[in-house]
Coordinates of C-alpha atoms and ligand atoms in Angstrom, one line a residue:
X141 CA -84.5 -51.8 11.3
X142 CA -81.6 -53.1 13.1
X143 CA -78.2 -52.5 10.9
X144 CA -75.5 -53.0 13.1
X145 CA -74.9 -55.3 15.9
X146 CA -71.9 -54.1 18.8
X147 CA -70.0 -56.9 20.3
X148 CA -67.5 -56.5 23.1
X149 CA -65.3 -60.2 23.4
X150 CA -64.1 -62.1 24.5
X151 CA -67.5 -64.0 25.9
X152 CA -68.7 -67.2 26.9
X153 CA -72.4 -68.9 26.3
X154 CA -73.4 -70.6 28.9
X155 CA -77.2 -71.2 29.3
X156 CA -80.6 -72.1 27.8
X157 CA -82.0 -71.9 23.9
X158 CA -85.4 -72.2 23.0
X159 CA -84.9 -73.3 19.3
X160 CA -87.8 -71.5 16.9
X161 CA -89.3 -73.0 14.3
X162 CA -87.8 -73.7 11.3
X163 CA -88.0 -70.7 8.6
X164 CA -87.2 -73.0 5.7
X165 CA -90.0 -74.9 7.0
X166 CA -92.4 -72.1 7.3
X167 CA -92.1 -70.5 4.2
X168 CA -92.8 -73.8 1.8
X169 CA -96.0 -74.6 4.3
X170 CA -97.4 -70.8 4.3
X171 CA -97.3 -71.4 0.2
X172 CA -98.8 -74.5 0.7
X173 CA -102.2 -73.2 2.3
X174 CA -102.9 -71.8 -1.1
X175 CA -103.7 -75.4 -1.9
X176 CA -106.2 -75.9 0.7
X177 CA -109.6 -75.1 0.0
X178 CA -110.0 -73.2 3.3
X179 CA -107.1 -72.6 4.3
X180 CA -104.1 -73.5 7.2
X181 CA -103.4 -73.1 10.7
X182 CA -99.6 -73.4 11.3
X183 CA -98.1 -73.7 15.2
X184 CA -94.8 -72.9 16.3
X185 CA -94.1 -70.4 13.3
X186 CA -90.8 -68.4 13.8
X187 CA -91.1 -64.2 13.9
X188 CA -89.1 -63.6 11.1
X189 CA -88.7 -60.9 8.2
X190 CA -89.1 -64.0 5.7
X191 CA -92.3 -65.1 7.2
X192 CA -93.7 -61.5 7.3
X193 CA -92.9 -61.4 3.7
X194 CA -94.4 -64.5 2.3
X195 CA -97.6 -63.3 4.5
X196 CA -97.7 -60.1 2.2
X197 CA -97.3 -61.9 -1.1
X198 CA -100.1 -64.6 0.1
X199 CA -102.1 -61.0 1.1
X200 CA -101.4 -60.0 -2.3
X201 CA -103.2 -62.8 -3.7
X202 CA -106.0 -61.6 -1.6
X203 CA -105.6 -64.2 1.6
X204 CA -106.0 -62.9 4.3
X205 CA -104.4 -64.0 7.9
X206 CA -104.6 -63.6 11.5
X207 CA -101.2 -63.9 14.2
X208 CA -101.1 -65.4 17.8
X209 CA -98.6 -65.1 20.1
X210 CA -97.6 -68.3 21.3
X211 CA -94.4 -67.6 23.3
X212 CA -91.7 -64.7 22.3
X213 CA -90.2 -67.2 19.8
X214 CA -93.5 -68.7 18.0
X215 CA -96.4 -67.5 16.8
X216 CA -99.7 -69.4 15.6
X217 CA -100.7 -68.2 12.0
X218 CA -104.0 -69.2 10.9
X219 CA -104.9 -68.1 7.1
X220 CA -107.3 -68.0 4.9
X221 CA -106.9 -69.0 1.1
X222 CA -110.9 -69.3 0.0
X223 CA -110.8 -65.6 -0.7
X224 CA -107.7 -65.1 -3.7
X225 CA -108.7 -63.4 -6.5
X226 CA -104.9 -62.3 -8.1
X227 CA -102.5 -64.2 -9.4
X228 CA -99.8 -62.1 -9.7
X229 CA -96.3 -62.6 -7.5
X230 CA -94.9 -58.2 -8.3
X231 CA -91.1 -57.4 -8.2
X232 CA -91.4 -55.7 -5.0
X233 CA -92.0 -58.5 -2.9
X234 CA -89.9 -61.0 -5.1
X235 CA -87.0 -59.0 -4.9
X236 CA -87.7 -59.2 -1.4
X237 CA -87.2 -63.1 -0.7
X238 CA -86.1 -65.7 -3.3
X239 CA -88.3 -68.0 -2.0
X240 CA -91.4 -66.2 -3.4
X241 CA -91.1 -68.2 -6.0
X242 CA -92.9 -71.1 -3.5
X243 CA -95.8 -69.7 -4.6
X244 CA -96.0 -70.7 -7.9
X245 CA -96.2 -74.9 -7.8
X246 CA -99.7 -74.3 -5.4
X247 CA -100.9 -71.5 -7.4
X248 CA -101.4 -73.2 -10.6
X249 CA -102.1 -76.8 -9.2
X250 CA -105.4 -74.8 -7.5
X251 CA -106.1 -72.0 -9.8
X252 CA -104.3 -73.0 -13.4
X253 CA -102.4 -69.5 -13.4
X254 CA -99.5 -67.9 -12.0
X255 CA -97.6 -64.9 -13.0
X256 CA -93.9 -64.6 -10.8
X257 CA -91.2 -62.0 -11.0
X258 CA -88.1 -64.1 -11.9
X259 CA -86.3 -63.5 -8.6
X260 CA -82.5 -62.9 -10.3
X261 CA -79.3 -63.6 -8.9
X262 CA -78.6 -62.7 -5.3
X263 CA -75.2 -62.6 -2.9
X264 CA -74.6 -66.4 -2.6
X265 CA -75.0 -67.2 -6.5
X266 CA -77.3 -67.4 -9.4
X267 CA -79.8 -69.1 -8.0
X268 CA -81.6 -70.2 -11.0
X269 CA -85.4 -71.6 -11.1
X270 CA -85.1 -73.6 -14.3
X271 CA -85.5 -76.7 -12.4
X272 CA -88.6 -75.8 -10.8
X273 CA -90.3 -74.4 -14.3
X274 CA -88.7 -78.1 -15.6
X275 CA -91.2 -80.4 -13.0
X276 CA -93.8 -77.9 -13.6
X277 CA -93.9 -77.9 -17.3
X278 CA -93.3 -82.1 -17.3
X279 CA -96.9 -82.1 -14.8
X280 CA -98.9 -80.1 -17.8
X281 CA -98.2 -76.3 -16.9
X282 CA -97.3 -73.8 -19.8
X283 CA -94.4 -71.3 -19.1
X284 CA -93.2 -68.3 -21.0
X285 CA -90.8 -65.3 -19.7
X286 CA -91.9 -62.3 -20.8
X287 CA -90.4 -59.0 -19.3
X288 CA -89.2 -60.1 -16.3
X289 CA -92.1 -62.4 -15.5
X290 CA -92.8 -66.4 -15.3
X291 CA -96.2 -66.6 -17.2
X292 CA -97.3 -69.9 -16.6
X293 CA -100.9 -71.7 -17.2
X294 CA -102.3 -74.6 -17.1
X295 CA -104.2 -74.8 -20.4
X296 CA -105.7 -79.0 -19.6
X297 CA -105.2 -79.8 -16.2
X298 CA -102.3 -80.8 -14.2
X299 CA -101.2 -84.7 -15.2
X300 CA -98.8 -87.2 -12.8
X301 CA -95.8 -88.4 -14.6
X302 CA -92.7 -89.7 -13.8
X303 CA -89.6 -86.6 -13.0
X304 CA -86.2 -86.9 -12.7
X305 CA -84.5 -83.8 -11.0
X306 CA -81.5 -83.2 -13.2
X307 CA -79.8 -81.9 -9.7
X308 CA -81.3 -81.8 -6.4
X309 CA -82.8 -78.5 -5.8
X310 CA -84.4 -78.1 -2.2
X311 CA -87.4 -75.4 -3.3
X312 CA -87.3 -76.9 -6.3
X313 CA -88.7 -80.2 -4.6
X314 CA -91.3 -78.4 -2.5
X315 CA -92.2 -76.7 -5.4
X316 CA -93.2 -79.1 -7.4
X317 CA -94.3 -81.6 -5.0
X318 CA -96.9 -78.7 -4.1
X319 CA -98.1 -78.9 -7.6
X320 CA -98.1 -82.6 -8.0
X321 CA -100.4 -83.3 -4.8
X322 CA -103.7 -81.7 -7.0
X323 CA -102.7 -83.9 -10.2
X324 CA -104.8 -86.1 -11.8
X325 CA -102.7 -89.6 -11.5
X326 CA -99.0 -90.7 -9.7
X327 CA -96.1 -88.5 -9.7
X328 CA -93.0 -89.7 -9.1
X329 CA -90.1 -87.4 -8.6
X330 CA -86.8 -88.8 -8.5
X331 CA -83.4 -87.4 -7.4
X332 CA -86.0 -85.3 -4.6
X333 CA -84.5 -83.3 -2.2
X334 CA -84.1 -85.1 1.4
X335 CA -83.7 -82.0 4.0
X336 CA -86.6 -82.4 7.1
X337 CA -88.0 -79.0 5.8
X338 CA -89.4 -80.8 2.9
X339 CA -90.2 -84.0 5.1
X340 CA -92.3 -81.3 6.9
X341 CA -94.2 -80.0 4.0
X342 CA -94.8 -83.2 3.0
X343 CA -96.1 -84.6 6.4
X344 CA -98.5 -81.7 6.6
X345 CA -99.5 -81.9 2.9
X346 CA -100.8 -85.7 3.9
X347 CA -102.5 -84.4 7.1
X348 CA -104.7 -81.7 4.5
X349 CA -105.4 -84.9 2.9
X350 CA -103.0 -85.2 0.1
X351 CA -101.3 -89.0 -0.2
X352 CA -97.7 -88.7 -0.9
X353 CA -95.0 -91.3 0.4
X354 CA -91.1 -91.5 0.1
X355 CA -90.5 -88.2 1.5
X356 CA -87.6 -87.9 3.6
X357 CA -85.9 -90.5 0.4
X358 CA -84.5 -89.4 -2.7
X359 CA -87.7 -90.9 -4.4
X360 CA -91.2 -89.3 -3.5
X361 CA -94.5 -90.7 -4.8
X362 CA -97.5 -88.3 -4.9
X363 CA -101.2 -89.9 -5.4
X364 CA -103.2 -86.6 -6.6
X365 CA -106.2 -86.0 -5.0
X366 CA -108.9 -83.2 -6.2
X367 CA -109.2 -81.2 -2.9
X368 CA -107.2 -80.5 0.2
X369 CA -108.7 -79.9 3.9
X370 CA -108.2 -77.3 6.6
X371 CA -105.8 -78.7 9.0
X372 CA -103.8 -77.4 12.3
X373 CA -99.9 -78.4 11.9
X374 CA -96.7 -77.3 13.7
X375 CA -93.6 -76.2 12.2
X376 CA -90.5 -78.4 12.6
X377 CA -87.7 -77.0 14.6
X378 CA -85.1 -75.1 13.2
X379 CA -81.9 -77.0 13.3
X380 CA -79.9 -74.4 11.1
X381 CA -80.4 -72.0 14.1
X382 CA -79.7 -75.2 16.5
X383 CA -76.4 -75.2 14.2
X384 CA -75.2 -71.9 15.1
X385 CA -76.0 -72.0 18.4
X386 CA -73.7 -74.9 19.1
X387 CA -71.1 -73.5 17.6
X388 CA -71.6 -70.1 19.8
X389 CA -71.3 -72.8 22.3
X390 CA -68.1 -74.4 21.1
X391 CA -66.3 -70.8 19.9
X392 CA -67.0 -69.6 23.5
X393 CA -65.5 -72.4 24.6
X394 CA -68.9 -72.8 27.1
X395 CA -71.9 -74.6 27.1
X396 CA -75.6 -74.8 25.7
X397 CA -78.8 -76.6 26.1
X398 CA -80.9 -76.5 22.9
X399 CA -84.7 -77.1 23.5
X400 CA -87.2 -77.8 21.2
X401 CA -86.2 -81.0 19.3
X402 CA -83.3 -83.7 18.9
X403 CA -80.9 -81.8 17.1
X404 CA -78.2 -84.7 16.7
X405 CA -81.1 -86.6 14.8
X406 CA -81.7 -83.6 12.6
X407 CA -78.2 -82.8 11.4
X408 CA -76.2 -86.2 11.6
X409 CA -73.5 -84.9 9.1
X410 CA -73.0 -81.7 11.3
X411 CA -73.1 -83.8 14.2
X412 CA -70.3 -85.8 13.1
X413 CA -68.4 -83.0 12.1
X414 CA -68.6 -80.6 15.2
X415 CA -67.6 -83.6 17.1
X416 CA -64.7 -84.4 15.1
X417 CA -64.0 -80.4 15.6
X418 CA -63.9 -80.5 19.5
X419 CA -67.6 -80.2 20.4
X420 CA -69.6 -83.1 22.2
X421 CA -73.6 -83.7 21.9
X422 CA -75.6 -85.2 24.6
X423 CA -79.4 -86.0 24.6
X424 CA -81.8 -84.4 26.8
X425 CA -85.2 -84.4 27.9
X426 CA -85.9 -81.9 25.8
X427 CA -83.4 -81.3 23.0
X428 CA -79.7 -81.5 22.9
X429 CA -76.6 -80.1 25.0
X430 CA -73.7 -78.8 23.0
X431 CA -70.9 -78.9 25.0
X432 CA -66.9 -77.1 24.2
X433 CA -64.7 -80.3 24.5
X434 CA -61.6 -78.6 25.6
X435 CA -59.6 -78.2 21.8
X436 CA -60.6 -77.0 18.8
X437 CA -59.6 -79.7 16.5
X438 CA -59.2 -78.7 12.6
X439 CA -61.4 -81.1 10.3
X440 CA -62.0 -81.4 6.1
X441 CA -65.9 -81.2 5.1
X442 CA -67.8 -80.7 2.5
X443 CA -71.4 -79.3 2.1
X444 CA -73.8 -81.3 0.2
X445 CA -77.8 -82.3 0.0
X446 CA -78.7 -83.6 3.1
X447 CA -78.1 -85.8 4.4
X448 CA -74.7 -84.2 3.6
X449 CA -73.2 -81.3 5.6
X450 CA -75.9 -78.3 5.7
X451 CA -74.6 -75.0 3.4
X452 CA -76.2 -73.2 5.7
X453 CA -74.0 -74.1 8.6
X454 CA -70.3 -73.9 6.4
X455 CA -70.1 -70.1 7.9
X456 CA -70.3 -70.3 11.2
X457 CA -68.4 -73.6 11.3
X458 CA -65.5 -71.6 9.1
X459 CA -65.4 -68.8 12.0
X460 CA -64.9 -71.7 14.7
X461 CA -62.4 -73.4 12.9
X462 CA -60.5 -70.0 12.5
X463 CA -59.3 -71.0 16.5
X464 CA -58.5 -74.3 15.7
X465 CA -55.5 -76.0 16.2
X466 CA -54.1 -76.4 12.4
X467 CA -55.6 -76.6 9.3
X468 CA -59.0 -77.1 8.1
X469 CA -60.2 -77.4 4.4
X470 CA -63.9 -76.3 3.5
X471 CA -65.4 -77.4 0.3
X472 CA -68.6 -75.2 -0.5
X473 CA -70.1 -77.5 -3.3
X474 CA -73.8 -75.9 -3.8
X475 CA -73.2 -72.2 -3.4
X476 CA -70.5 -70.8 -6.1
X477 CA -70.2 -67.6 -4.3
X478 CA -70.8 -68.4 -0.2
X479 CA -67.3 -67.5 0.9
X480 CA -67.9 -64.0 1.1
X481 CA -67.6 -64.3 5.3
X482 CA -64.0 -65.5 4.5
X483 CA -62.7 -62.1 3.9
X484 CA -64.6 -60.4 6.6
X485 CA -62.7 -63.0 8.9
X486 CA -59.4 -62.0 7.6
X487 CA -59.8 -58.4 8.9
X488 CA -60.2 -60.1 12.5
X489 CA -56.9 -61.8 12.1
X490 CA -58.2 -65.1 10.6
X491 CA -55.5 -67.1 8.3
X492 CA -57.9 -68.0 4.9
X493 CA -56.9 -69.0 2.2
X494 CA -59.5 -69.1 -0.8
X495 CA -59.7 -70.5 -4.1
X496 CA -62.5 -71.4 -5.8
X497 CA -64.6 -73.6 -4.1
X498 CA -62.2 -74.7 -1.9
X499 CA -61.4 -72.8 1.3
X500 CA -58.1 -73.2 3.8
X501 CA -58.9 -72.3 7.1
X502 CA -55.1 -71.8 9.3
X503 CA -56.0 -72.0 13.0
X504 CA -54.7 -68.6 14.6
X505 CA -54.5 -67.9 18.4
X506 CA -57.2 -65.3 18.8
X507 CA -58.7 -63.1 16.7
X508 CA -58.9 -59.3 17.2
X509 CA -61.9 -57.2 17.2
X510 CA -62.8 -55.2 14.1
X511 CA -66.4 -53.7 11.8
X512 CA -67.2 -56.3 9.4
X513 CA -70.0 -56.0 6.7
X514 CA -72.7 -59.2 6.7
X515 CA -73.0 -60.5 3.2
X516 CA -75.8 -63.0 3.7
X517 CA -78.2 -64.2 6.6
X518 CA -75.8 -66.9 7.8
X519 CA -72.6 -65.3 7.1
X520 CA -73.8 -62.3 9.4
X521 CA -74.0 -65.3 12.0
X522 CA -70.9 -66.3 11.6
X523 CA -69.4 -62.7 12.1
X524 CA -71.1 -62.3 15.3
X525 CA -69.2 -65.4 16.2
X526 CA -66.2 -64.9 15.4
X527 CA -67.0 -61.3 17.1
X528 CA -68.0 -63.2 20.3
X529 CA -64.6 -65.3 20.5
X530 CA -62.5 -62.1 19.5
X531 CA -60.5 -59.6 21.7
X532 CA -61.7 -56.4 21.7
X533 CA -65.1 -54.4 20.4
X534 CA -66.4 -56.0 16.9
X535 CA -68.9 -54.2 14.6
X536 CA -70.9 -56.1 12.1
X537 CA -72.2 -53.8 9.8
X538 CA -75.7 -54.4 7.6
X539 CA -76.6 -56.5 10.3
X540 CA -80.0 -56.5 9.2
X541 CA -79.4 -59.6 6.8
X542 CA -79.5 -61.6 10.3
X543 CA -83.6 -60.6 11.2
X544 CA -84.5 -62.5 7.9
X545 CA -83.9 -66.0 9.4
X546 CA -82.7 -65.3 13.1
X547 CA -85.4 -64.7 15.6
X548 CA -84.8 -62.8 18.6
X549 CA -80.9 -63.0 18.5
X550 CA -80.3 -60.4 21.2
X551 CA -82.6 -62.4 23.8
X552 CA -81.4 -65.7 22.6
X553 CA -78.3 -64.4 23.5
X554 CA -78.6 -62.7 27.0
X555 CA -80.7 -65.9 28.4
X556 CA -76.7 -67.6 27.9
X557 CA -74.8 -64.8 29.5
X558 CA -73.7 -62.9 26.6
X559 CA -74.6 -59.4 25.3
X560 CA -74.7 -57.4 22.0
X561 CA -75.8 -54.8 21.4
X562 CA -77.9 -53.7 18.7
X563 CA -78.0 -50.7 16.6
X564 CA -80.7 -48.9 14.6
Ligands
LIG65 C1 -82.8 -73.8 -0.1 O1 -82.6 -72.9 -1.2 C2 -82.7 -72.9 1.1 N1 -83.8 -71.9 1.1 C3 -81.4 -72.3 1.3 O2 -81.3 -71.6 2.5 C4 -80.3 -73.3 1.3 O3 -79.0 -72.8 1.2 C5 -80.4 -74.2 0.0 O4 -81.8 -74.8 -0.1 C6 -79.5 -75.4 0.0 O5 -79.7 -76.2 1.2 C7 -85.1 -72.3 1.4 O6 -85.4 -73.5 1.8 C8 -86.1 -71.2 1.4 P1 -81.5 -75.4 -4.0 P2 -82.9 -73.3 -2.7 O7 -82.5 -75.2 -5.1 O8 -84.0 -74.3 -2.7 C9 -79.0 -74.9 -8.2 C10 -80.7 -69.9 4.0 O9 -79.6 -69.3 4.4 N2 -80.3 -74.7 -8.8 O10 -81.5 -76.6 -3.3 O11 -83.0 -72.1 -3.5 C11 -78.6 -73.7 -7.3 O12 -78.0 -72.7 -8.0 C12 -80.8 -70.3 2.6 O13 -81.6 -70.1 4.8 C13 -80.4 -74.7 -10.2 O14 -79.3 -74.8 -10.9 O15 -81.6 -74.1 -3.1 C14 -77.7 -74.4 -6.3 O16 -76.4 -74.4 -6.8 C15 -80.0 -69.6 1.6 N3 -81.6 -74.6 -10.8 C16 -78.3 -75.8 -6.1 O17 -79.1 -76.0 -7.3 C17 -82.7 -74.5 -10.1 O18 -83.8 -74.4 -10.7 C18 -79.1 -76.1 -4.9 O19 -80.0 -75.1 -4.7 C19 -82.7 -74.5 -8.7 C20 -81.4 -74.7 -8.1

């Protein structure tokens, strides 16, 4: 396992990224194969720690699965759900990825049981799962917590209603919307999440043969049907990692094509913002150029549901804006604890100010080389950033946070010109 990554700045990116698929994508359509009678085939599947894990807790359940290559950055999984015979989500791979939890929405829409390790808090926040045990219990399933343990049933079959989210919960949509797609009757689930990962699950859930409509709106519509088909679907591209690659681009100060999808389409409010910052987005044949304007200009966002500004790209954006010219206020409005980069950035000479959920981010001139300690999977990101822009030789430390949702960083990396190095 990698654990630290050696950067020697300042760099530039100039070159060509093959964009993987998405792994908040993946991991909510590797769930949903428990719903198919057969089974799934799923292109374009990123190589990720996340993915591996979800593939042990489906084993668990006694799936089984088979892996082919498709290029370095994609890999073909086909598995096989007609053989699960447990029910049981353990600690060990829980604790291992919160989105384990996935599991639970298919699992008792096809086989009226599900026992899940309650996942617990984790770096970014609470993360609670009330919300998803809320829709679950409103379509007809039974939950208790009992040591540690979601025990949930269906004791009478799963039943459409009409469900208002109380807040908009990404997982907690997919989750749910799993469940719903086996009910006898109409769901209707209001407040849904909007993000293109659960657009995705939803598109391939209608090509297995399930009839849902809305998704992509705050308001889905599920028509249940009693079985779901084998089908061969590809993974949406991963416009979190787009993200952070454009802003490698823009920190740099260089240049990057993206490949794999239209990245301006898939994350407007980002978009708007990195332009507003200094960057500037043109279309191409095959994805979208990312280009350093010539100023990094400071800007006010806030991260919300989509379509608002992605959480998942308010790190790297904060170590970006740590060059720009002035001030730049970041409101973090879904995580309560995702500032923890902030003061990993300070020890590189970055001028943060934090308070609450409110962050001030002071342009400085340059930032200095020094060992940092990832937090999360996209704070680690937004370290090597900042280590990429900075003067001098940069450690991140616990690096391995980054192989849960970054494929292939190191390559990624060298096909643009720059080099890290990374450490066992
Ligand atoms: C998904 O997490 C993503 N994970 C996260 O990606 C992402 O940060 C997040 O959505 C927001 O976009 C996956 O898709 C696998 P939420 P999720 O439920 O679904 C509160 C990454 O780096 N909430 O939309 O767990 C919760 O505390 C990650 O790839 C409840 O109160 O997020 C948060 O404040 C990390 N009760 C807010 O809702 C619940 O039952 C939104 O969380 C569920 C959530």
């Amino acid at each position: 396992m990698m654990t630290k990554i050696k950067i020697h700045g300042p760099q530039k990116i100039d070159g060509v990224v093959q964009i993987s698929g998405a792994k908040n994508a993946a991991l909510p359509l590797l769930a949903a194969a428990i719903l198919s009678d057969e089974g799934l085939t799923l292109k374009n599947v990123p190589p990720l720690q996340d993915v591996s894990t979800m593939l042990s807790l489906l084993t668990s359940f006694g799936a089984t699965n088979h892996i082919k290559q498709e290029s370095r950055y994609a890999m073909e999984v086909c598995i096989k759900t007609d053989s699960i015979d447990s029910f049981v989500a353990p600690y060990e791979i829980v604790k291992k990825m919160r989105a384990s939890i996935l599991a639970l929405g298919p699992m008792l829409a096809k086989f009226a049981q599900c026992k899940v390790s309650l996942p617990g808090g984790c770096a970014i926040g609470a993360r609670p799962i009330d919300i998803h045990l809320k829709g679950l219990e409103a379509l007809g399933a039974k939950i208790r917590l009992e040591n540690g343990y979601v025990h949930a049933t269906v004791p009478s079959g799963l039943r459409g209603m009409d469900f208002t989210f109380p807040l908009v919960s990404v997982t907690g949509t997919e989750n749910v919307l799993m469940a719903a797609v086996l009910a006898e009757g109409t769901t209707v689930l209001r407040n849904a999440a909007q993000e293109p990962e659960v657009v995705d699950l939803a598109n391939c859930l209608n090509a297995m043969g399930a009839k849902i409509s809305g998704q992509g709106t705050d308001t889905i519509v599920v028509k249940g049907v009693t079985q779901l088909k084998w089908t061969t679907y590809t993974v949406l591209p991963d416009r979190i990692e787009a993200g952070t690659y454009a802003l490698a681009a823009g920190i740099t100060r260089g240049c990057v094509d993206l490949v794999g999808g239209n990245f301006r389409e898939l994350l407007p409010a980002f978009t708007k913002t990195a332009e507003q910052a200094g960057l500037v987005f043109e279309d191409t044949n095959d994805g979208t150029r990312v280009k350093f304007g010539g100023e990094i200009v400071p800007v006010n966002f806030e991260t919300g549901p989509h379509p608002g500004y992605p959480t998942d790209l308010q790190a790297q954006m904060m170590a970006y804006l740590c060059l720009a010219k002035g001030e730049s206020q970041i409101m973090e409005n879904i995580w309560e604890n995702r500032f923890m980069h902030a003061t990993e950035l300070l020890k590189m000479g970055a001028d943060i100010q934090l308070g609450g959920s409110l962050a001030k981010v002071r342009g400085v001139k340059a930032l200095s080389g020094a060992t940092v300690q990832a937090t999360d999977l996209r704070a680690s990101f937004s370290l090597v950033l900042a280590g990429l822009a900075a003067n001098g030789e940069s450690v991140v430390d616990r690096a391995y946070h980054l192989e849960r949702g970054y494929s292939r960083v190191k390559e990624k990396l060298a096909g643009c010109g720059v080099e890290i190095e990374l450490m066992g």
